[in-house]
Short mmCIF file of C-alpha atoms and ligand atoms in Angstrom, two decimals:
data_model
loop_
_atom_site.label_atom_id
_atom_site.label_comp_id
_atom_site.label_asym_id
_atom_site.label_seq_id
_atom_site.Cartn_x
_atom_site.Cartn_y
_atom_site.Cartn_z
CA MET A 1 -56.94 -23.68 -44.86
CA ILE A 2 -59.38 -22.26 -43.41
CA ASP A 3 -59.67 -19.05 -45.20
CA SER A 4 -61.71 -18.84 -48.13
CA THR A 5 -61.56 -15.14 -49.46
CA PHE A 6 -58.75 -13.14 -50.29
CA GLY A 7 -58.28 -9.60 -51.55
CA PHE A 8 -55.34 -8.24 -53.06
CA ILE A 9 -54.12 -4.60 -53.38
CA GLY A 10 -51.62 -4.78 -56.08
CA PHE A 11 -51.83 -7.46 -58.70
CA GLY A 12 -48.38 -8.04 -60.60
CA LEU A 13 -45.87 -10.69 -60.54
CA ILE A 14 -46.21 -11.81 -56.68
CA GLY A 15 -49.93 -10.71 -56.03
CA GLY A 16 -50.67 -12.84 -59.15
CA SER A 17 -48.57 -15.62 -58.37
CA ILE A 18 -49.82 -15.78 -54.78
CA ALA A 19 -53.51 -15.97 -56.41
CA LYS A 20 -52.76 -18.00 -59.31
CA GLY A 21 -51.20 -20.87 -56.60
CA ILE A 22 -54.33 -20.30 -54.04
CA LYS A 23 -56.35 -21.20 -56.92
CA ARG A 24 -54.49 -24.05 -57.96
CA THR A 25 -54.80 -26.16 -55.15
CA ASN A 26 -57.95 -24.33 -53.66
CA PRO A 27 -60.07 -23.84 -56.74
CA SER A 28 -63.32 -23.14 -54.75
CA THR A 29 -61.70 -19.82 -53.18
CA ARG A 30 -62.46 -16.29 -54.18
CA ILE A 31 -60.47 -13.72 -55.33
CA MET A 32 -60.86 -9.85 -55.46
CA ALA A 33 -58.31 -7.85 -56.48
CA TYR A 34 -57.45 -4.00 -57.22
CA MET A 35 -54.51 -2.81 -59.35
CA ARG A 36 -54.37 0.41 -61.37
CA THR A 37 -53.81 -1.10 -64.77
CA ARG A 38 -57.76 -2.56 -64.90
CA ALA A 39 -57.26 -4.30 -68.09
CA LYS A 40 -54.79 -7.05 -66.64
CA LEU A 41 -57.51 -7.74 -63.90
CA GLU A 42 -59.98 -8.02 -66.44
CA GLN A 43 -57.73 -10.29 -67.90
CA ALA A 44 -57.14 -12.29 -64.66
CA GLN A 45 -61.38 -12.42 -64.48
CA ARG A 46 -61.21 -14.11 -67.57
CA ASP A 47 -58.34 -16.54 -66.47
CA GLY A 48 -60.73 -17.52 -63.71
CA ILE A 49 -57.87 -16.50 -61.51
CA VAL A 50 -59.93 -12.87 -60.05
CA ASP A 51 -63.73 -13.29 -59.21
CA LEU A 52 -64.17 -9.53 -58.17
CA ILE A 53 -62.28 -6.71 -59.78
CA LEU A 54 -62.20 -3.60 -57.46
CA ASP A 55 -61.50 -0.16 -57.87
CA GLY A 56 -59.84 0.55 -54.90
CA PRO A 57 -59.98 -0.05 -50.98
CA CYS A 58 -64.00 -0.78 -50.49
CA GLU A 59 -66.76 -2.16 -49.01
CA SER A 60 -66.21 -5.42 -50.59
CA LEU A 61 -62.79 -6.10 -48.80
CA ARG A 62 -65.07 -6.52 -45.73
CA GLU A 63 -66.13 -9.98 -46.98
CA CYS A 64 -61.95 -10.79 -46.93
CA ASP A 65 -60.74 -13.29 -44.43
CA ILE A 66 -56.88 -12.45 -45.78
CA VAL A 67 -56.21 -8.92 -47.55
CA PHE A 68 -52.71 -9.14 -49.24
CA LEU A 69 -50.75 -5.61 -49.85
CA CYS A 70 -48.68 -6.25 -53.43
CA THR A 71 -47.22 -2.94 -54.30
CA PRO A 72 -44.20 -1.94 -54.16
CA VAL A 73 -42.93 -1.37 -50.67
CA GLU A 74 -43.59 2.09 -49.59
CA TYR A 75 -46.88 2.11 -50.98
CA ASN A 76 -47.62 -0.87 -49.28
CA ALA A 77 -47.44 1.19 -45.83
CA SER A 78 -49.68 4.05 -47.19
CA TYR A 79 -52.39 1.56 -48.02
CA LEU A 80 -52.55 0.19 -44.47
CA SER A 81 -54.59 3.38 -43.14
CA GLU A 82 -57.06 3.04 -46.09
CA ILE A 83 -57.78 -0.22 -45.62
CA ARG A 84 -58.46 -0.44 -42.15
CA PRO A 85 -62.33 0.71 -42.09
CA TYR A 86 -62.93 -2.36 -44.41
CA LEU A 87 -61.31 -4.82 -42.52
CA LYS A 88 -63.73 -7.41 -41.01
CA PRO A 89 -63.52 -8.66 -37.50
CA GLY A 90 -61.17 -11.44 -37.67
CA ALA A 91 -59.59 -10.55 -40.57
CA VAL A 92 -55.64 -10.53 -41.50
CA LEU A 93 -54.05 -7.84 -43.27
CA THR A 94 -50.72 -9.25 -44.70
CA ASP A 95 -48.26 -8.02 -47.27
CA VAL A 96 -45.56 -9.02 -49.65
CA GLY A 97 -43.01 -6.49 -49.65
CA SER A 98 -39.35 -7.30 -49.32
CA THR A 99 -38.64 -5.07 -46.13
CA LYS A 100 -40.39 -5.32 -43.10
CA SER A 101 -39.16 -2.90 -40.68
CA ASP A 102 -40.99 0.19 -42.39
CA ILE A 103 -44.24 -1.34 -42.58
CA HIS A 104 -43.94 -2.91 -39.06
CA LYS A 105 -43.26 0.41 -37.99
CA VAL A 106 -46.28 2.08 -39.59
CA VAL A 107 -48.30 -0.60 -38.36
CA THR A 108 -47.40 -0.02 -34.77
CA GLU A 109 -47.92 4.13 -35.35
CA LEU A 110 -51.56 3.02 -36.54
CA GLY A 111 -52.11 0.58 -33.79
CA MET A 112 -53.37 -1.83 -36.42
CA GLU A 113 -50.57 -4.57 -35.00
CA ASP A 114 -53.48 -7.11 -33.76
CA VAL A 115 -54.80 -7.24 -37.29
CA PHE A 116 -51.43 -7.45 -39.56
CA VAL A 117 -48.50 -10.15 -39.64
CA GLY A 118 -46.37 -9.47 -42.59
CA GLY A 119 -45.09 -11.60 -45.25
CA HIS A 120 -42.20 -12.00 -47.85
CA PRO A 121 -42.19 -14.99 -50.22
CA MET A 122 -38.42 -15.51 -51.07
CA ALA A 123 -38.48 -16.22 -54.87
CA GLY A 124 -39.62 -14.33 -57.81
CA SER A 125 -37.77 -12.76 -60.62
CA GLU A 126 -36.50 -9.39 -62.38
CA LYS A 127 -39.44 -9.32 -64.48
CA THR A 128 -42.99 -7.87 -63.70
CA GLY A 129 -46.69 -8.11 -64.06
CA TYR A 130 -49.38 -10.23 -63.77
CA GLU A 131 -48.62 -11.43 -67.41
CA ASN A 132 -45.77 -13.08 -65.79
CA ALA A 133 -47.24 -14.59 -62.82
CA THR A 134 -47.69 -18.56 -62.37
CA ASP A 135 -49.35 -20.66 -60.24
CA HIS A 136 -45.82 -22.27 -59.34
CA LEU A 137 -43.33 -19.43 -58.94
CA LEU A 138 -43.42 -19.76 -55.20
CA GLU A 139 -43.61 -23.28 -55.13
CA ASN A 140 -40.77 -24.88 -52.97
CA ALA A 141 -39.52 -21.23 -51.87
CA TYR A 142 -39.35 -20.08 -48.30
CA TYR A 143 -41.81 -18.07 -47.18
CA ILE A 144 -41.04 -15.35 -44.45
CA ILE A 145 -43.74 -14.61 -41.77
CA THR A 146 -42.97 -11.70 -39.43
CA PRO A 147 -45.91 -11.08 -36.97
CA THR A 148 -45.91 -8.11 -34.78
CA ALA A 149 -45.71 -7.85 -30.59
CA LYS A 150 -49.71 -8.11 -30.91
CA SER A 151 -50.12 -10.95 -33.89
CA ARG A 152 -52.47 -13.75 -32.61
CA LYS A 153 -50.80 -17.21 -32.90
CA GLU A 154 -53.46 -18.69 -34.84
CA ASP A 155 -53.50 -15.33 -37.69
CA VAL A 156 -50.04 -16.86 -37.56
CA ASP A 157 -51.00 -20.04 -38.27
CA ARG A 158 -53.15 -18.75 -41.05
CA MET A 159 -50.75 -17.39 -42.61
CA VAL A 160 -48.42 -20.56 -42.24
CA GLU A 161 -51.84 -22.46 -43.91
CA VAL A 162 -51.60 -19.94 -47.12
CA ALA A 163 -47.74 -20.33 -47.67
CA LYS A 164 -48.34 -24.30 -47.78
CA ALA A 165 -51.70 -23.81 -49.83
CA ILE A 166 -49.32 -22.36 -52.69
CA ASP A 167 -46.24 -25.25 -52.07
CA SER A 168 -44.06 -22.64 -50.41
CA ILE A 169 -42.27 -23.35 -47.24
CA PRO A 170 -43.18 -21.07 -44.20
CA ILE A 171 -40.67 -19.92 -41.64
CA VAL A 172 -41.35 -17.53 -39.01
CA LEU A 173 -38.72 -14.58 -38.81
CA ASP A 174 -38.39 -11.74 -36.14
CA TYR A 175 -38.99 -8.54 -38.71
CA GLN A 176 -35.67 -6.87 -37.74
CA GLN A 177 -33.81 -10.20 -38.27
CA HIS A 178 -35.38 -10.16 -41.88
CA ASP A 179 -34.43 -7.12 -43.15
CA ARG A 180 -30.54 -7.82 -42.03
CA ILE A 181 -30.61 -11.05 -43.92
CA VAL A 182 -32.25 -10.00 -46.97
CA ALA A 183 -29.90 -7.03 -47.25
CA ALA A 184 -27.13 -9.51 -47.48
CA ILE A 185 -28.67 -11.82 -49.76
CA SER A 186 -30.87 -9.68 -52.17
CA HIS A 187 -30.43 -5.96 -51.36
CA LEU A 188 -26.93 -5.83 -51.67
CA PRO A 189 -26.52 -8.16 -54.43
CA HIS A 190 -28.68 -6.07 -56.51
CA LEU A 191 -26.79 -2.93 -56.10
CA ILE A 192 -23.44 -4.80 -56.75
CA ALA A 193 -25.19 -6.58 -59.97
CA SER A 194 -26.63 -2.98 -61.62
CA SER A 195 -23.23 -1.05 -60.55
CA LEU A 196 -21.29 -3.95 -62.14
CA VAL A 197 -23.29 -3.35 -65.26
CA ASN A 198 -23.22 0.23 -65.00
CA LEU A 199 -19.16 -0.36 -64.80
CA VAL A 200 -19.25 -2.06 -68.26
CA LYS A 201 -21.53 0.38 -69.67
CA ASP A 202 -19.24 3.40 -68.96
CA SER A 203 -15.78 1.23 -69.60
CA ASP A 204 -16.87 -0.29 -72.81
CA ASP A 205 -15.29 1.19 -76.07
CA PRO A 206 -17.23 2.89 -78.93
CA GLU A 207 -18.18 -0.46 -80.71
CA GLY A 208 -19.64 -1.77 -77.52
CA ARG A 209 -17.12 -5.00 -77.50
CA MET A 210 -17.60 -5.71 -74.12
CA LYS A 211 -21.38 -5.82 -74.20
CA LEU A 212 -20.81 -7.95 -76.96
CA LEU A 213 -18.49 -10.56 -75.55
CA ALA A 214 -20.15 -10.92 -72.46
CA ALA A 215 -20.42 -14.28 -71.78
CA GLY A 216 -22.06 -16.57 -68.96
CA GLY A 217 -20.77 -15.57 -65.81
CA PHE A 218 -21.10 -11.94 -66.20
CA LYS A 219 -24.76 -12.59 -67.43
CA ASP A 220 -25.17 -14.80 -64.59
CA ILE A 221 -24.49 -12.57 -61.62
CA THR A 222 -26.32 -9.72 -63.54
CA ARG A 223 -29.08 -10.87 -64.43
CA ILE A 224 -31.17 -9.05 -61.36
CA ALA A 225 -29.96 -5.82 -62.88
CA SER A 226 -32.87 -6.06 -65.02
CA SER A 227 -35.46 -5.57 -62.81
CA SER A 228 -37.81 -2.84 -61.38
CA PRO A 229 -36.45 0.39 -60.79
CA GLU A 230 -39.38 1.49 -58.90
CA MET A 231 -39.63 -1.61 -57.37
CA TRP A 232 -35.60 -1.50 -56.04
CA GLU A 233 -35.40 2.28 -55.56
CA GLN A 234 -37.98 1.60 -52.67
CA ILE A 235 -36.83 -1.72 -51.21
CA CYS A 236 -33.12 0.01 -51.01
CA MET A 237 -34.59 2.93 -49.34
CA THR A 238 -36.66 1.13 -46.69
CA ASN A 239 -33.29 -0.76 -45.85
CA THR A 240 -30.73 2.17 -46.22
CA GLY A 241 -28.94 0.88 -42.54
CA ASN A 242 -28.60 -2.95 -43.13
CA ILE A 243 -27.46 -2.15 -46.61
CA ILE A 244 -24.74 0.72 -45.78
CA ASP A 245 -23.42 -1.68 -42.92
CA LEU A 246 -22.61 -4.69 -45.08
CA MET A 247 -21.60 -2.50 -48.09
CA ASP A 248 -18.70 -1.13 -45.55
CA ASP A 249 -17.70 -4.41 -45.10
CA TYR A 250 -17.76 -5.47 -48.76
CA ILE A 251 -15.84 -2.07 -50.12
CA GLU A 252 -13.03 -3.42 -47.27
CA ALA A 253 -13.53 -6.65 -48.38
CA LEU A 254 -13.00 -5.28 -52.02
CA SER A 255 -10.11 -2.87 -51.09
CA HIS A 256 -8.25 -6.04 -49.58
CA ILE A 257 -8.72 -7.73 -52.78
CA ARG A 258 -7.28 -4.96 -54.55
CA ASP A 259 -4.21 -4.68 -52.55
CA GLU A 260 -3.58 -8.36 -52.84
CA LEU A 261 -3.36 -7.82 -56.57
CA HIS A 262 -1.48 -4.83 -56.17
CA GLN A 263 1.27 -7.16 -54.59
CA LYS A 264 0.74 -9.89 -57.19
CA ASN A 265 0.06 -11.91 -53.68
CA GLY A 266 -1.67 -15.03 -55.69
CA THR A 267 -2.02 -17.30 -52.88
CA ALA A 268 -4.38 -14.64 -51.19
CA ILE A 269 -6.17 -14.47 -54.44
CA TYR A 270 -6.13 -18.61 -54.47
CA ASP A 271 -7.77 -18.37 -50.46
CA LEU A 272 -10.39 -16.23 -51.79
CA PHE A 273 -11.50 -18.75 -54.68
CA ASP A 274 -11.05 -21.56 -52.85
CA SER A 275 -12.75 -20.61 -49.51
CA SER A 276 -15.71 -18.72 -51.63
CA ARG A 277 -16.07 -22.06 -53.84
CA SER A 278 -16.25 -24.29 -50.54
CA TYR A 279 -18.68 -22.13 -49.06
CA ARG A 280 -20.86 -21.61 -52.27
CA ASN A 281 -20.98 -25.05 -53.29
CA SER A 282 -22.63 -26.16 -49.43
CA PHE A 283 -25.59 -24.19 -50.44
CA THR A 284 -27.99 -26.89 -51.26
CA GLU A 285 -28.93 -26.43 -54.66
CA ARG A 286 -32.58 -25.85 -55.22
CA ALA A 287 -35.05 -24.30 -57.78
CA ARG A 288 -35.82 -21.20 -55.75
CA GLY A 289 -34.76 -22.06 -52.42
CA SER A 290 -36.81 -25.51 -51.69
CA VAL A 291 -35.45 -27.85 -48.96
CA THR A 292 -36.12 -30.86 -51.37
CA PRO A 293 -32.90 -32.56 -53.00
CA ASP A 294 -32.41 -31.37 -56.28
CA TYR A 295 -33.04 -34.30 -58.86
CA SER A 296 -31.63 -32.56 -62.12
CA PHE A 297 -29.12 -32.99 -65.03
CA THR A 298 -28.12 -30.79 -67.94
CA VAL A 299 -28.62 -31.74 -71.36
CA ASP A 300 -26.42 -30.56 -74.51
CA ILE A 301 -29.33 -30.21 -77.29
CA VAL A 302 -28.86 -28.38 -80.71
CA ASP A 303 -30.08 -24.84 -80.57
CA GLU A 304 -32.74 -25.37 -83.63
CA PRO A 305 -36.80 -24.82 -83.27
CA GLY A 306 -38.79 -27.73 -82.20
CA ALA A 307 -35.67 -29.11 -80.08
CA ILE A 308 -37.31 -28.81 -76.57
CA ALA A 309 -40.61 -30.09 -77.79
CA THR A 310 -38.51 -33.51 -79.27
CA LEU A 311 -36.96 -33.87 -75.50
CA ALA A 312 -39.99 -33.27 -74.06
CA CYS A 313 -41.97 -35.83 -76.41
CA ILE A 314 -39.61 -38.52 -75.93
CA LEU A 315 -39.64 -38.23 -71.69
CA SER A 316 -43.47 -37.54 -71.69
CA ALA A 317 -43.95 -40.95 -74.15
CA ARG A 318 -42.21 -42.88 -71.29
CA GLY A 319 -44.35 -41.19 -68.46
CA ILE A 320 -41.51 -38.91 -67.13
CA SER A 321 -42.63 -35.52 -65.62
CA MET A 322 -40.27 -33.12 -65.28
CA SER A 323 -40.66 -30.30 -62.47
CA ASN A 324 -38.95 -27.63 -64.13
CA ILE A 325 -36.61 -27.11 -67.06
CA GLY A 326 -34.70 -23.78 -67.99
CA ILE A 327 -32.00 -22.37 -70.72
CA ASN A 328 -28.93 -22.03 -69.72
CA HIS A 329 -27.88 -18.57 -71.59
CA ASN A 330 -24.39 -19.24 -71.18
CA ARG A 331 -23.53 -19.51 -75.04
CA GLU A 332 -24.08 -17.10 -77.67
CA HIS A 333 -24.33 -19.52 -80.53
CA GLY A 334 -24.85 -23.14 -81.73
CA GLU A 335 -25.33 -26.05 -79.30
CA GLY A 336 -27.10 -24.69 -76.01
CA ALA A 337 -27.62 -26.17 -72.60
CA LEU A 338 -31.03 -27.21 -71.11
CA ARG A 339 -31.11 -27.51 -67.51
CA ILE A 340 -33.96 -30.50 -66.41
CA THR A 341 -35.13 -31.02 -62.98
CA PHE A 342 -37.79 -34.01 -61.91
CA TYR A 343 -40.05 -34.73 -59.04
CA ASP A 344 -37.89 -37.79 -57.60
CA GLU A 345 -34.66 -39.54 -58.30
CA ASN A 346 -36.83 -42.52 -60.16
CA SER A 347 -37.95 -40.04 -62.51
CA MET A 348 -34.29 -38.74 -62.97
CA ASN A 349 -32.88 -41.83 -63.16
CA ALA A 350 -35.54 -43.39 -65.78
CA ALA A 351 -34.91 -39.82 -67.81
CA TRP A 352 -31.39 -40.29 -67.96
CA ALA A 353 -31.44 -43.68 -69.56
CA GLN A 354 -34.18 -42.41 -71.97
CA LEU A 355 -32.25 -39.78 -73.14
CA LYS A 356 -28.58 -41.58 -73.39
CA LYS A 357 -30.57 -43.93 -75.97
CA TYR A 358 -31.20 -40.82 -78.07
CA ASN A 359 -27.73 -39.99 -77.87
CA TYR A 360 -27.97 -36.60 -75.93
CA GLU A 361 -24.96 -35.89 -74.21
CA LEU A 362 -25.81 -35.69 -70.25
CA ILE A 363 -23.94 -33.68 -67.63
CA LYS A 364 -24.34 -34.54 -64.05
CA THR A 365 -25.42 -31.75 -61.86
CA PRO A 366 -22.53 -31.32 -59.52
N1 NAI B 1 -40.32 -9.08 -57.49
C1 NAI B 1 -39.84 -10.20 -56.92
O1 NAI B 1 -39.13 -11.16 -57.60
C2 NAI B 1 -40.43 -10.12 -55.71
C3 NAI B 1 -41.12 -8.79 -55.22
N2 NAI B 1 -41.88 -8.58 -53.72
C4 NAI B 1 -41.98 -7.53 -53.50
O2 NAI B 1 -43.68 -7.75 -53.65
C5 NAI B 1 -44.22 -6.66 -54.09
C6 NAI B 1 -44.71 -6.36 -55.51
O3 NAI B 1 -43.86 -6.80 -56.39
P1 NAI B 1 -44.16 -7.54 -57.69
O4 NAI B 1 -45.45 -8.36 -57.77
O5 NAI B 1 -42.52 -7.90 -58.30
O6 NAI B 1 -44.05 -6.35 -58.94
P2 NAI B 1 -44.95 -5.66 -59.85
O7 NAI B 1 -44.73 -4.26 -60.70
O8 NAI B 1 -44.71 -7.29 -60.57
O9 NAI B 1 -46.69 -5.64 -59.21
C7 NAI B 1 -46.78 -4.25 -58.82
C8 NAI B 1 -48.49 -4.32 -58.64
O10 NAI B 1 -48.74 -3.30 -57.84
C9 NAI B 1 -49.50 -2.22 -58.76
N3 NAI B 1 -48.91 -0.75 -57.99
C10 NAI B 1 -47.84 -0.55 -57.84
N4 NAI B 1 -48.00 0.84 -57.46
C11 NAI B 1 -49.44 1.05 -57.08
C12 NAI B 1 -50.49 1.72 -56.40
N5 NAI B 1 -49.66 2.82 -56.16
N6 NAI B 1 -51.36 1.55 -56.31
C13 NAI B 1 -52.00 0.40 -56.27
N7 NAI B 1 -51.18 -1.00 -57.10
C14 NAI B 1 -50.23 -0.19 -57.44
C15 NAI B 1 -49.14 -2.69 -60.12
O11 NAI B 1 -49.83 -2.32 -60.75
C16 NAI B 1 -48.82 -4.25 -59.94
O12 NAI B 1 -50.27 -4.80 -60.05
C17 NAI B 1 -43.10 -5.64 -54.02
O13 NAI B 1 -43.44 -4.77 -52.66
C18 NAI B 1 -41.75 -6.61 -53.76
O14 NAI B 1 -40.72 -5.93 -52.98
C19 NAI B 1 -41.87 -9.75 -53.18
C20 NAI B 1 -40.75 -11.12 -53.57
C21 NAI B 1 -40.45 -11.27 -54.84
O1 ENO B 2 -34.83 -12.37 -59.43
C1 ENO B 2 -34.55 -13.04 -58.27
O2 ENO B 2 -33.58 -13.97 -58.55
C2 ENO B 2 -34.66 -12.21 -57.02
O3 ENO B 2 -34.15 -11.30 -56.39
C3 ENO B 2 -36.18 -12.60 -56.82
C4 ENO B 2 -36.48 -11.64 -55.56
C5 ENO B 2 -36.86 -10.39 -56.05
C6 ENO B 2 -37.36 -9.48 -54.55
C7 ENO B 2 -37.51 -10.19 -53.20
O4 ENO B 2 -37.45 -9.69 -52.43
C8 ENO B 2 -37.17 -11.69 -53.36
C9 ENO B 2 -36.67 -12.50 -54.63
#
């Protein structure tokens, strides 16, 4: 990576994770950051991630090769003109926002198309804040790069290098195409998840039994309803056209399903489940969207303190590294299911054999 000094405006989950990822692979890079909560920046400085704390857009940004805007999308756009005076010649200004048309529009209006290259890492979580940022959050995730009409090829290449430096997978897309895609796979699903949660809230009995009994499937498809309302309001408000188009189609599909249920048309409902299952199963099963094959299996463990540590010790004693480990929260009590991912097939097979020896119950990933 030729760039060595990076500035961040906003330093939460995504800004913090990009900075940590850069520092992990390029420890000699210099990072300066601004956000409203200074205490968190001081923590980031103690962590060795932030070298210089900024009090806002200022002269120091002139040292940066790349400046990242990592606040909620509408605020990102409002920072463009404030940052412009502090960009050094040749510096790239980028963002990580989940929608792109709005910021590209402001960039064009301000005549900043030659310095701006949009970005959107396609991973994250429902959590927010620097305290949840990790150096591997964006590993194996697509990092969408949206050039302007006047972006220089070498600037797009520099963003590709940054994405690679944090082990993401760069992909260059037109910003309008980007917004239609994410409306379908991210924004409409967030609205559906939140409205479904509210449907249960409004339909529950006074004892809250729906909430009590809500199990795996419901929790799986509504996890994202715990995301930041401030961030998601801004995302939806900057992609209304695409979301409404897809929502119209979705309402029609739901209405169709309702009719089939009314007519007790089991075949139609079977076909719905059958076609969605085939299509869903054709998605490559990957952690956070990686293109690498998935080397994972699930282990049934007793839900008690130390159970995960014991399992980790058994594997590490054989020198087997895990690339990811996560609890499947489908069950409330009793045994827990742990999904473990490995870097390669050999590690996965060695782990399988080792855990079998200890009589763990193992379930292959479908
Ligand atoms: N959360 C996610 O999973 C993903 C989020 N994004 C995008 O990343 C951006 C940031 O999101 P997160 O890091 O998740 O949010 P976050 O809430 O963790 O971090 C936002 C940061 O911006 C700061 N901030 C908020 N308003 C500000 C303002 N007016 N001036 C200066 N700083 C301000 C906050 O103090 C915080 O440091 C958003 O634009 C979002 O669309 C992109 C991919 C994934
Ligand atoms: O929590 C999740 O799974 C997400 O949906 C993460 C996410 C949030 C916003 C984005 O623009 C991209 C990814």
